[in-house]
Coordinates of C-alpha atoms in Angstrom, one line a residue:
M98 CA 48.7 22.7 14.6
P99 CA 46.6 19.9 16.1
H100 CA 45.6 17.3 13.5
H101 CA 41.9 17.7 14.1
L102 CA 42.2 21.4 13.2
A103 CA 44.5 21.0 10.2
V104 CA 43.4 20.8 6.6
G105 CA 44.8 17.8 4.8
I106 CA 44.5 15.4 1.8
Q107 CA 44.3 11.7 2.2
V108 CA 46.2 9.7 -0.5
A109 CA 46.5 5.9 -0.3
G110 CA 45.4 5.9 3.3
S111 CA 47.9 8.5 4.5
Y112 CA 47.2 12.2 5.4
F113 CA 49.4 14.9 4.0
Y114 CA 48.8 18.2 5.9
L115 CA 49.0 21.4 3.9
P116 CA 51.1 24.3 5.0
H117 CA 49.2 27.0 6.8
W118 CA 49.3 29.5 3.8
Q119 CA 47.6 26.9 1.6
Q120 CA 44.8 25.9 4.0
G121 CA 42.6 28.9 3.3
A122 CA 42.6 28.4 -0.5
F123 CA 42.0 24.6 -0.1
S124 CA 39.1 25.1 2.3
A125 CA 37.5 27.5 -0.2
L126 CA 37.9 24.9 -2.9
L127 CA 36.5 22.2 -0.7
L128 CA 33.5 24.2 0.2
L129 CA 32.9 25.1 -3.5
H130 CA 33.2 21.4 -4.4
N131 CA 30.8 20.3 -1.7
G132 CA 28.3 23.0 -2.7
L133 CA 28.5 22.0 -6.3
S134 CA 28.1 18.3 -5.4
Y135 CA 25.0 19.1 -3.2
Q136 CA 23.6 21.3 -6.0
A137 CA 24.2 18.5 -8.5
M138 CA 22.5 15.9 -6.2
A139 CA 19.6 18.3 -5.6
T140 CA 19.2 18.9 -9.3
R141 CA 19.2 15.2 -10.0
S142 CA 16.6 14.5 -7.3
N143 CA 14.4 17.3 -8.6
T144 CA 14.7 15.8 -12.1
Y145 CA 13.7 12.4 -10.8
V146 CA 10.6 13.9 -9.1
K147 CA 9.6 15.8 -12.3
V148 CA 10.1 12.7 -14.4
Y149 CA 8.0 10.6 -12.0
F150 CA 5.0 13.0 -12.1
L151 CA 5.3 13.5 -15.8
L152 CA 5.2 9.7 -16.4
V153 CA 2.2 9.4 -14.1
F154 CA 0.5 12.2 -16.0
L155 CA 1.2 10.6 -19.3
L156 CA -0.1 7.2 -18.0
G157 CA -3.4 8.9 -17.1
V158 CA -3.6 10.6 -20.5
F159 CA -3.3 7.2 -22.2
I160 CA -5.7 5.2 -20.1
F161 CA -8.4 7.5 -18.8
K162 CA -10.7 6.7 -21.7
D163 CA -10.8 3.0 -20.8
Y164 CA -12.9 3.1 -17.6
G165 CA -16.6 2.5 -17.3
V166 CA -19.2 4.8 -15.6
S167 CA -19.9 4.0 -12.0
W168 CA -23.3 3.9 -10.2
D169 CA -23.1 7.4 -8.7
E170 CA -21.8 9.4 -11.7
S171 CA -25.2 10.0 -13.3
I172 CA -26.5 11.1 -9.9
D173 CA -23.5 13.4 -9.4
R174 CA -24.2 14.8 -12.9
I175 CA -27.8 15.7 -11.8
N176 CA -26.5 17.2 -8.6
G177 CA -24.2 19.4 -10.5
M178 CA -26.9 20.6 -12.8
V179 CA -29.4 21.2 -9.9
N180 CA -26.8 23.4 -8.1
A181 CA -25.8 25.2 -11.3
K182 CA -29.5 26.0 -12.0
Y183 CA -29.9 27.3 -8.4
I184 CA -26.8 29.5 -8.7
M185 CA -27.8 31.0 -12.0
A186 CA -31.5 31.4 -10.9
T187 CA -30.1 33.4 -7.9
L188 CA -27.7 35.5 -9.9
A189 CA -29.6 35.9 -13.2
P190 CA -33.2 34.6 -12.9
E191 CA -34.5 35.9 -16.3
W192 CA -31.5 34.4 -18.2
T193 CA -31.9 31.1 -16.5
E194 CA -35.6 30.8 -17.4
H195 CA -34.7 30.8 -21.1
Q196 CA -32.0 28.1 -20.9
L197 CA -33.3 24.9 -22.4
V198 CA -30.5 22.9 -20.7
F199 CA -32.3 23.5 -17.4
T200 CA -35.8 22.4 -18.6
N201 CA -35.8 19.0 -17.0
V202 CA -33.5 19.8 -14.1
P203 CA -35.2 19.5 -10.7
D204 CA -35.6 22.6 -8.6
F205 CA -33.1 22.9 -5.8
A206 CA -35.6 22.9 -2.9
A207 CA -37.3 19.7 -4.2
H208 CA -34.1 17.8 -4.9
L209 CA -33.5 15.1 -2.3
E210 CA -29.7 15.4 -2.3
N211 CA -29.4 19.2 -2.4
D212 CA -27.4 19.0 0.9
H213 CA -24.6 17.1 -0.8
G214 CA -21.5 19.1 -1.7
A215 CA -21.3 19.7 -5.5
L216 CA -18.2 21.8 -5.8
F217 CA -16.4 19.3 -8.0
H218 CA -19.5 18.7 -10.2
L219 CA -20.3 22.4 -10.8
P220 CA -17.6 23.1 -13.4
L221 CA -18.7 20.1 -15.4
A222 CA -22.3 21.3 -15.1
F223 CA -21.4 24.7 -16.4
M224 CA -19.6 23.0 -19.2
E225 CA -23.0 21.6 -20.3
V226 CA -24.6 25.0 -19.9
V227 CA -22.1 26.7 -22.2
W228 CA -22.0 23.7 -24.6
P229 CA -25.6 22.8 -25.4
G230 CA -26.1 19.4 -26.8
L231 CA -22.9 18.0 -25.3
D232 CA -22.8 14.3 -26.0
S233 CA -22.7 12.1 -22.9
R234 CA -19.6 10.3 -24.0
T235 CA -17.7 13.6 -24.2
Y236 CA -19.1 14.6 -20.8
Y237 CA -17.9 11.4 -19.0
L238 CA -14.5 11.4 -20.7
V239 CA -13.9 15.0 -19.6
R240 CA -15.2 14.1 -16.1
H241 CA -12.9 11.1 -15.8
F242 CA -9.9 13.1 -16.9
C243 CA -10.7 15.7 -14.3
I244 CA -11.0 13.1 -11.6
F245 CA -7.6 11.8 -12.6
L246 CA -6.2 15.3 -12.3
T247 CA -7.4 15.4 -8.7
F248 CA -5.7 12.0 -8.1
L249 CA -2.5 13.5 -9.5
L250 CA -3.0 16.2 -6.8
A251 CA -3.2 13.5 -4.1
L252 CA 0.0 11.8 -5.4
W253 CA 1.8 15.2 -5.3
S254 CA 0.4 16.2 -1.9
V255 CA 1.3 12.9 -0.2
Y256 CA 4.8 13.2 -1.7
K257 CA 5.2 16.7 -0.2
I258 CA 3.9 15.6 3.2
A259 CA 6.4 12.7 3.3
L260 CA 9.1 15.1 2.1
V261 CA 8.5 17.4 5.0
R262 CA 8.2 14.6 7.5
F263 CA 11.3 12.6 6.5
K264 CA 13.4 15.3 4.8
S265 CA 14.0 12.8 2.0
Q266 CA 12.8 13.1 -1.6
L267 CA 13.4 9.3 -2.0
L268 CA 11.0 8.5 0.9
G269 CA 8.6 11.1 -0.5
L270 CA 8.5 9.5 -3.9
L271 CA 8.2 6.1 -2.2
T272 CA 5.1 7.2 -0.3
S273 CA 3.6 8.6 -3.5
A274 CA 4.4 5.4 -5.4
L275 CA 2.7 3.3 -2.8
L276 CA -0.5 5.4 -3.3
L277 CA -0.1 4.9 -7.0
L278 CA 0.4 1.1 -6.6
S279 CA -2.8 0.8 -4.5
P280 CA -5.1 -0.9 -7.1
R281 CA -8.5 0.1 -5.8
I282 CA -7.4 3.7 -5.2
F283 CA -5.8 3.8 -8.7
A284 CA -9.0 2.6 -10.4
D285 CA -11.2 5.0 -8.5
G286 CA -8.8 7.8 -9.5
F287 CA -10.6 7.8 -12.9
Y288 CA -14.3 7.6 -12.1
N289 CA -15.0 8.1 -8.4
G290 CA -16.0 11.7 -8.2
K291 CA -16.9 11.5 -4.6
D292 CA -14.5 9.4 -2.4
L293 CA -11.4 9.8 -4.5
V294 CA -11.9 13.5 -5.1
F295 CA -12.4 14.0 -1.4
L296 CA -9.3 12.0 -0.7
S297 CA -7.3 14.3 -3.0
F298 CA -8.5 17.6 -1.6
F299 CA -8.3 16.4 2.0
T300 CA -4.7 15.3 1.5
F301 CA -3.9 18.6 -0.1
G302 CA -5.5 20.3 2.9
I303 CA -3.2 18.3 5.3
Y304 CA -0.2 19.4 3.3
T305 CA -1.2 23.1 3.4
L306 CA -1.7 22.7 7.2
I307 CA 1.8 21.3 7.6
R308 CA 3.2 24.2 5.5
L309 CA 1.4 26.6 7.8
L310 CA 2.8 24.9 10.9
E311 CA 6.3 25.1 9.4
R312 CA 6.1 28.8 8.8
P313 CA 2.9 30.7 9.8
T314 CA 2.6 33.4 7.2
L315 CA -0.7 35.0 6.2
A316 CA -0.4 33.7 2.6
R317 CA -0.1 30.1 3.9
A318 CA -3.0 30.6 6.2
A319 CA -5.2 31.9 3.4
L320 CA -4.2 28.9 1.2
H321 CA -5.0 26.4 4.0
G322 CA -8.3 28.1 4.5
F323 CA -9.0 27.7 0.8
A324 CA -8.0 24.0 0.9
T325 CA -10.2 23.4 3.9
A326 CA -13.2 25.0 2.2
I327 CA -12.7 23.0 -1.0
A328 CA -12.6 19.7 1.0
T329 CA -15.7 20.6 3.0
D330 CA -17.6 21.7 -0.1
V331 CA -16.8 18.3 -1.7
R332 CA -18.0 16.4 1.4
I333 CA -19.1 17.7 4.7
L334 CA -16.6 15.5 6.5
G335 CA -14.0 18.0 5.3
C336 CA -14.9 19.9 8.4
L337 CA -12.7 17.4 10.2
L338 CA -9.8 19.2 8.5
F339 CA -10.9 22.3 10.3
A340 CA -11.0 20.5 13.7
L341 CA -7.6 18.9 13.1
S342 CA -6.2 22.4 12.2
I343 CA -7.5 23.9 15.4
G344 CA -6.1 21.1 17.4
M345 CA -2.7 21.4 15.7
F346 CA -2.7 25.2 16.3
M347 CA -3.2 24.5 20.0
I348 CA -0.4 22.0 20.1
E349 CA 1.8 24.5 18.2
A350 CA 1.0 27.3 20.6
I351 CA 1.9 25.2 23.6
W352 CA 4.8 23.0 22.5
G353 CA 6.1 24.7 19.4
E354 CA 9.4 26.4 20.2
K355 CA 9.0 29.6 18.2
P356 CA 10.1 33.1 19.1
K357 CA 7.5 35.6 20.3
A358 CA 7.3 37.4 17.0
E359 CA 6.5 34.1 15.3
R360 CA 3.9 33.2 17.9
R361 CA 2.1 36.6 17.3
Q362 CA 2.2 35.8 13.6
L363 CA 0.7 32.4 14.3
G364 CA -2.2 34.1 16.1
K365 CA -2.8 36.3 13.1
A366 CA -2.5 33.4 10.7
I367 CA -5.1 31.3 12.8
S368 CA -7.6 34.2 12.7
L369 CA -7.2 34.6 8.9
Y370 CA -7.5 30.9 8.4
C371 CA -10.8 30.7 10.2
V372 CA -12.2 33.6 8.3
V373 CA -11.1 32.3 4.9
A374 CA -12.2 28.7 5.6
I375 CA -15.6 29.5 6.9
S376 CA -16.5 32.2 4.3
L377 CA -15.3 30.2 1.3
T378 CA -17.1 27.1 2.6
V379 CA -20.3 29.0 2.5
V380 CA -19.5 30.5 -0.9
G381 CA -18.8 27.1 -2.5
W382 CA -21.8 25.3 -1.0
P383 CA -25.1 26.7 -2.3
Y384 CA -27.1 24.7 0.2
L385 CA -25.7 26.9 3.0
W386 CA -26.6 30.2 1.3
E387 CA -30.0 30.8 3.0
D388 CA -28.9 29.9 6.5
P389 CA -25.2 29.0 6.8
A390 CA -25.1 27.9 10.4
G391 CA -28.5 26.2 10.5
K392 CA -28.1 24.4 7.2
F393 CA -24.6 23.3 8.1
L394 CA -25.8 21.7 11.4
E395 CA -28.7 20.2 9.5
A396 CA -26.3 18.6 6.9
F397 CA -24.0 17.4 9.6
D398 CA -26.8 15.7 11.5
K399 CA -27.9 14.0 8.2
M400 CA -24.4 12.8 7.7
K401 CA -24.4 11.2 11.2
R402 CA -27.7 9.5 10.4
F403 CA -27.1 8.9 6.7
R404 CA -30.3 7.9 4.9
W405 CA -29.3 4.6 3.4
E406 CA -31.0 1.4 4.4
G407 CA -29.7 -0.9 1.8
D408 CA -27.9 -4.2 2.2
V409 CA -24.2 -5.2 1.8
Y410 CA -22.7 -8.7 1.1
Y411 CA -20.1 -9.2 3.8
L412 CA -18.3 -12.4 4.9
G413 CA -20.8 -14.5 3.0
Q414 CA -23.8 -12.9 4.6
V415 CA -26.3 -10.2 3.6
V416 CA -26.1 -7.5 6.2
K417 CA -28.1 -4.3 6.5
G418 CA -26.1 -1.1 6.1
I419 CA -27.4 0.2 9.5
E420 CA -26.3 -3.0 11.3
L421 CA -22.8 -3.4 10.1
P422 CA -20.4 -5.1 12.6
W423 CA -17.6 -3.0 14.1
H424 CA -14.9 -4.9 12.1
Y425 CA -16.5 -4.1 8.7
A426 CA -14.1 -1.3 7.8
P427 CA -10.9 -2.8 9.3
V428 CA -11.5 -6.1 7.5
W429 CA -12.1 -4.4 4.1
I430 CA -8.9 -2.3 4.6
A431 CA -6.9 -5.5 5.4
I432 CA -8.1 -7.6 2.5
T433 CA -7.8 -4.8 -0.2
T434 CA -4.4 -3.4 0.8
P435 CA -1.1 -5.1 -0.2
V436 CA 0.2 -7.1 2.7
A437 CA 3.6 -5.4 2.9
Y438 CA 1.9 -2.0 3.3
S439 CA -0.2 -3.2 6.2
L440 CA 2.7 -4.8 8.0
A441 CA 4.8 -1.6 7.6
F442 CA 1.9 0.4 8.9
L443 CA 1.6 -1.8 12.0
A444 CA 5.3 -1.4 12.5
G445 CA 5.0 2.4 12.2
A446 CA 2.1 2.5 14.5
V447 CA 3.8 0.4 17.2
I448 CA 7.0 2.5 17.0
W449 CA 5.0 5.7 17.3
L450 CA 3.1 4.4 20.3
Y451 CA 6.3 3.3 21.9
T452 CA 7.8 6.8 21.3
V453 CA 4.8 8.5 22.9
V454 CA 4.8 6.2 25.9
R455 CA 8.6 6.7 26.5
Y456 CA 9.0 10.4 25.7
R457 CA 5.4 11.6 26.3
F458 CA 4.9 15.3 25.5
A459 CA 8.6 15.7 24.6
V460 CA 7.8 14.3 21.1
L461 CA 5.7 17.4 20.4
R462 CA 8.7 19.7 20.6
A463 CA 9.9 18.7 17.2
L464 CA 7.9 19.4 14.0
E465 CA 8.3 15.8 13.0
G466 CA 6.7 14.7 16.3
R467 CA 3.7 17.1 15.8
I468 CA 3.3 15.8 12.2
D469 CA 3.1 12.3 13.6
V470 CA 0.3 13.4 16.0
L471 CA -1.5 14.9 13.0
L472 CA -1.1 11.6 11.0
A473 CA -2.5 9.6 14.0
G474 CA -5.5 11.9 14.2
W475 CA -6.1 11.9 10.4
F476 CA -6.1 8.1 10.3
S477 CA -7.7 7.1 13.6
I478 CA -10.4 9.6 14.3
P479 CA -12.6 8.9 11.2
L480 CA -12.1 5.1 11.7
L481 CA -13.1 5.3 15.3
M482 CA -16.1 7.5 14.5
V483 CA -17.4 4.9 12.1
I484 CA -16.8 2.1 14.6
L485 CA -18.1 3.8 17.8
L486 CA -21.0 5.7 16.2
H487 CA -22.1 2.8 14.0
S488 CA -22.0 5.1 11.0
V489 CA -23.4 3.8 7.8
I490 CA -20.8 3.0 5.2
Y491 CA -21.1 0.6 2.3
D492 CA -19.3 -0.6 -0.9
G493 CA -16.2 -1.7 1.1
W494 CA -14.4 1.1 2.8
R495 CA -14.6 3.8 0.1
H496 CA -16.1 6.3 2.4
L497 CA -12.9 6.1 4.4
Y498 CA -10.4 6.3 1.5
F499 CA -9.4 9.7 2.6
I500 CA -7.5 8.3 5.6
Y501 CA -5.4 6.1 3.4
P502 CA -2.6 8.6 2.7
A503 CA -2.0 8.8 6.4
F504 CA -1.8 5.1 6.5
L505 CA 0.9 5.1 3.9
V506 CA 3.0 7.8 5.5
V507 CA 2.9 5.8 8.8
A508 CA 3.8 2.7 6.8
V509 CA 6.9 4.4 5.3
R510 CA 7.9 5.6 8.8
G511 CA 7.7 2.0 10.1
A512 CA 9.7 0.6 7.2
Y513 CA 12.4 3.3 7.5
A514 CA 12.6 2.9 11.3
V515 CA 13.1 -0.8 10.9
W516 CA 15.8 -0.2 8.3
Q517 CA 17.6 2.2 10.5
A518 CA 17.5 -0.1 13.5
S519 CA 18.9 -3.0 11.5
K520 CA 22.2 -1.2 11.0
N521 CA 23.3 -2.0 14.5
S522 CA 23.1 -5.8 14.0
L523 CA 24.3 -8.0 11.2
V524 CA 21.5 -10.5 11.8
L525 CA 18.8 -7.8 11.8
K526 CA 20.3 -6.3 8.7
R527 CA 20.1 -9.6 6.8
A528 CA 16.5 -10.2 8.1
T529 CA 15.6 -6.6 7.1
L530 CA 17.1 -7.1 3.6
V531 CA 15.0 -10.3 3.2
L532 CA 11.8 -8.4 4.2
A533 CA 12.7 -5.5 1.9
V534 CA 13.1 -7.9 -1.0
L535 CA 9.8 -9.6 -0.2
A536 CA 8.1 -6.2 0.0
G537 CA 9.6 -5.1 -3.2
A538 CA 8.5 -8.4 -4.9
E539 CA 5.0 -7.9 -3.7
A540 CA 5.0 -4.3 -5.0
V541 CA 6.1 -5.6 -8.4
Y542 CA 3.5 -8.4 -8.3
T543 CA 0.9 -5.8 -7.4
A544 CA 1.9 -3.7 -10.4
V545 CA 1.7 -6.7 -12.7
R546 CA -1.7 -7.6 -11.3
M547 CA -2.8 -4.0 -12.0
V548 CA -1.7 -4.2 -15.6
A549 CA -3.4 -7.6 -16.1
A550 CA -6.6 -6.3 -14.5
H551 CA -6.8 -3.1 -16.5
P552 CA -9.3 -1.4 -16.5
N553 CA -10.8 -3.2 -13.5
Q554 CA -8.3 -2.7 -10.7
Q555 CA -11.2 -1.8 -8.5
V556 CA -11.7 -5.6 -7.9
F557 CA -8.4 -6.1 -6.1
F558 CA -8.0 -8.4 -3.1
S559 CA -4.5 -8.7 -1.6
F560 CA -4.3 -12.3 -0.4
L561 CA -7.7 -14.0 -0.8
S562 CA -8.2 -16.6 -3.5
P563 CA -10.7 -16.0 -6.3
E564 CA -13.0 -18.7 -4.8
Q565 CA -12.9 -17.0 -1.3
V566 CA -13.7 -13.6 -2.8
E567 CA -16.6 -14.9 -4.9
Q568 CA -18.1 -16.6 -1.8
L569 CA -17.5 -13.9 0.8
F570 CA -17.6 -10.4 -0.8
D571 CA -19.2 -8.2 -3.5
R572 CA -16.9 -7.8 -6.5
D573 CA -17.5 -4.9 -8.9
Y574 CA -19.9 -3.0 -6.7
W575 CA -19.3 0.1 -8.8
G576 CA -20.6 -1.5 -12.0
V577 CA -18.0 -0.1 -14.3
A578 CA -17.3 -3.5 -15.9
Y579 CA -20.7 -3.3 -17.6
R580 CA -19.0 -1.1 -20.2
Q581 CA -16.9 -4.0 -21.4
G582 CA -19.9 -6.3 -21.5
L583 CA -21.7 -3.8 -23.7
E584 CA -18.7 -3.3 -25.9
W585 CA -18.4 -7.1 -26.4
I586 CA -22.0 -7.4 -27.4
S587 CA -21.6 -4.5 -29.8
T588 CA -18.6 -6.1 -31.4
H589 CA -19.9 -9.6 -31.7
D590 CA -23.5 -9.1 -32.6
T591 CA -24.3 -7.2 -35.8
A592 CA -28.0 -6.8 -35.3
A593 CA -29.4 -3.3 -35.7
Q594 CA -31.3 -3.5 -32.4
L595 CA -29.8 -5.1 -29.3
T596 CA -32.2 -5.5 -26.3
I597 CA -30.5 -5.8 -22.9
N598 CA -31.2 -6.0 -19.2
A599 CA -29.4 -6.2 -15.9
P600 CA -30.4 -6.6 -12.2
V601 CA -30.5 -2.8 -11.9
S602 CA -30.9 -0.7 -15.1
I603 CA -28.9 2.3 -13.9
V604 CA -25.6 0.5 -14.5
L605 CA -26.6 -0.1 -18.1
E606 CA -27.8 3.5 -18.6
N607 CA -24.5 4.9 -17.2
N608 CA -22.2 2.7 -19.2
L609 CA -24.2 3.1 -22.4
A610 CA -23.7 6.9 -22.0
I611 CA -19.9 6.5 -22.5
L612 CA -20.2 4.4 -25.6
K613 CA -19.8 6.0 -29.1
P614 CA -23.1 7.4 -30.3
A615 CA -23.4 4.9 -33.1
D616 CA -22.9 1.9 -30.8
R617 CA -25.2 3.4 -28.1
A618 CA -28.0 3.8 -30.6
R619 CA -28.2 0.1 -31.2
F620 CA -29.0 -0.8 -27.6
K621 CA -32.4 -0.8 -25.9
I622 CA -32.9 -1.6 -22.2
N623 CA -35.9 -4.0 -22.0
G624 CA -37.4 -5.0 -18.6
T625 CA -39.9 -7.6 -19.8
D626 CA -37.6 -10.7 -19.5
K627 CA -37.6 -11.0 -23.3
E628 CA -34.4 -9.1 -23.9
R629 CA -31.7 -10.6 -26.0
Y630 CA -28.9 -10.2 -23.5
Y631 CA -28.7 -10.2 -19.7
L632 CA -25.7 -8.7 -18.0
T633 CA -24.7 -9.1 -14.3
A634 CA -21.8 -8.1 -12.1
Y635 CA -22.8 -10.4 -9.2
R636 CA -23.5 -7.6 -6.8
M637 CA -25.5 -9.2 -3.9
H638 CA -25.6 -12.4 -6.0
P639 CA -22.6 -14.6 -5.3
E640 CA -24.1 -17.8 -6.6
A641 CA -24.2 -18.9 -10.2
Y642 CA -27.2 -18.1 -12.3
P643 CA -29.5 -20.9 -13.5
D644 CA -29.5 -22.2 -17.1
T645 CA -33.0 -20.6 -17.5
I646 CA -31.4 -17.2 -17.6
G647 CA -29.7 -18.1 -20.9
N648 CA -26.3 -19.2 -22.3
E649 CA -23.3 -17.5 -20.8
V650 CA -21.5 -16.2 -23.9
Y651 CA -19.0 -13.8 -22.3
T652 CA -17.2 -14.0 -19.0
L653 CA -15.0 -11.2 -17.7
K654 CA -12.5 -12.2 -15.0
T655 CA -10.0 -10.0 -13.1
N656 CA -7.0 -11.9 -11.5
G657 CA -9.1 -15.0 -11.6
I658 CA -12.3 -13.4 -10.1
K659 CA -15.4 -13.5 -12.2
I660 CA -16.7 -9.9 -12.2
L661 CA -19.2 -9.9 -15.2
S662 CA -21.2 -12.3 -17.2
V663 CA -23.2 -11.8 -20.4
F664 CA -26.0 -14.3 -21.0
Y665 CA -27.7 -14.8 -24.4
R666 CA -31.4 -15.4 -23.8
W667 CA -32.7 -16.5 -27.2

């Protein structure tokens, strides 16, 4: 029997070929051994995945109570109540009229932001309906925990996307860990009920789309339609998920190498997806109920010409939100993302472009190639829309946070491709090992900075010095650090009445709402310049305050950056 067909055992470098009558039994044992080994490896991998997500969940459970209340949360709370009142008035008008909880809630038609999606805020609003007299601290703690749960969904979704793309649980976990170790995203994962929640549901929608492309069943089509509707009902830009889906369906129909039966199934799945996505979008967005098509187009037009004429502090200058330079978003992405992530992304983007130029449409014949096209559209289309259409965005790049998971998957692709290429050269392998060590060191350093900054990871700058940050950019634009200032005053001043003020009172009102009732009752916001304490987070005010404002009795710094001051005025 030729050696390449014989079954043998290697012992001390030599092969001993088995007699023919033993080969069948040995082959069976070998297959059983390999199967059991693979099963054991898969079991261990699944255990690692479960342990990772369990640890992240426990981390959130332990720290979600630590964060302050951001600018928009009280506004979101009102939006939720306005939509809840409208829904109940439509379904049960007589019952709604007798509910005291709706007494001071504006009517839907008169509410300025009635076109904003309120799907995430609605369950919290109904919690207040069924729990009259709910304390504001309880409300915001529940809200923050719910936001964290959506962040957990984002971590899981990006893991699954990377798992499908790379066929590797290790790379899937790495991608998810990079999202976790993104300080600003992490902090927003506890209080940003708009941008972070949208990121989470949009990422989940991308995953359900990839599952549908893998195997176009009706169940998967319905789930993807449901995911698209949720994302759109959180923020109208979720309709981009619908556009990406239609585009990917066209690519799948042209380049996907599926048998005829599967192609027919894909057609049915697309039809069902469209019906589910459109109908559930209308159901979950009360603003559309009266005139679905007309109201949707109206809301989309308002999004393109967003009604915000405020100013931002950018590169040391006060700039109007409607006059932002084209580089506003790219610069913010660069300075708030760990350097290794950005370099890996550039490598991944260049490698993908090279592949497209060299192989052109051939890259679309493999599912991985089609996923890469989806990732490119997910990341680049929203960014180009902002740049080319001069869209109004502010507070850094938070309105574009939902493209960040695509950024990370491309980054992992770049890092992995460089690692694979280095195997053919000893010099490249050594250089790549050095880069890997440096990237790992930065990841560890980022984690250390996150722990040191807790609970203010939202003021993270990757490579700028504290002095540069304070001169060139806004710091805690969300205003969540005011909570720590209020808690410091409450702890260090025993007076029964504590009068306070700030540049804008809403940040004080919001953060007072999450204090314990006894502590909250001691504070009174006073706008007469005779208050006892003045708090500031230096938003739109980079320079130091004059001595006439009072004595600075408390300073809060995050990684060397001053983000809050408390002045004693008497």
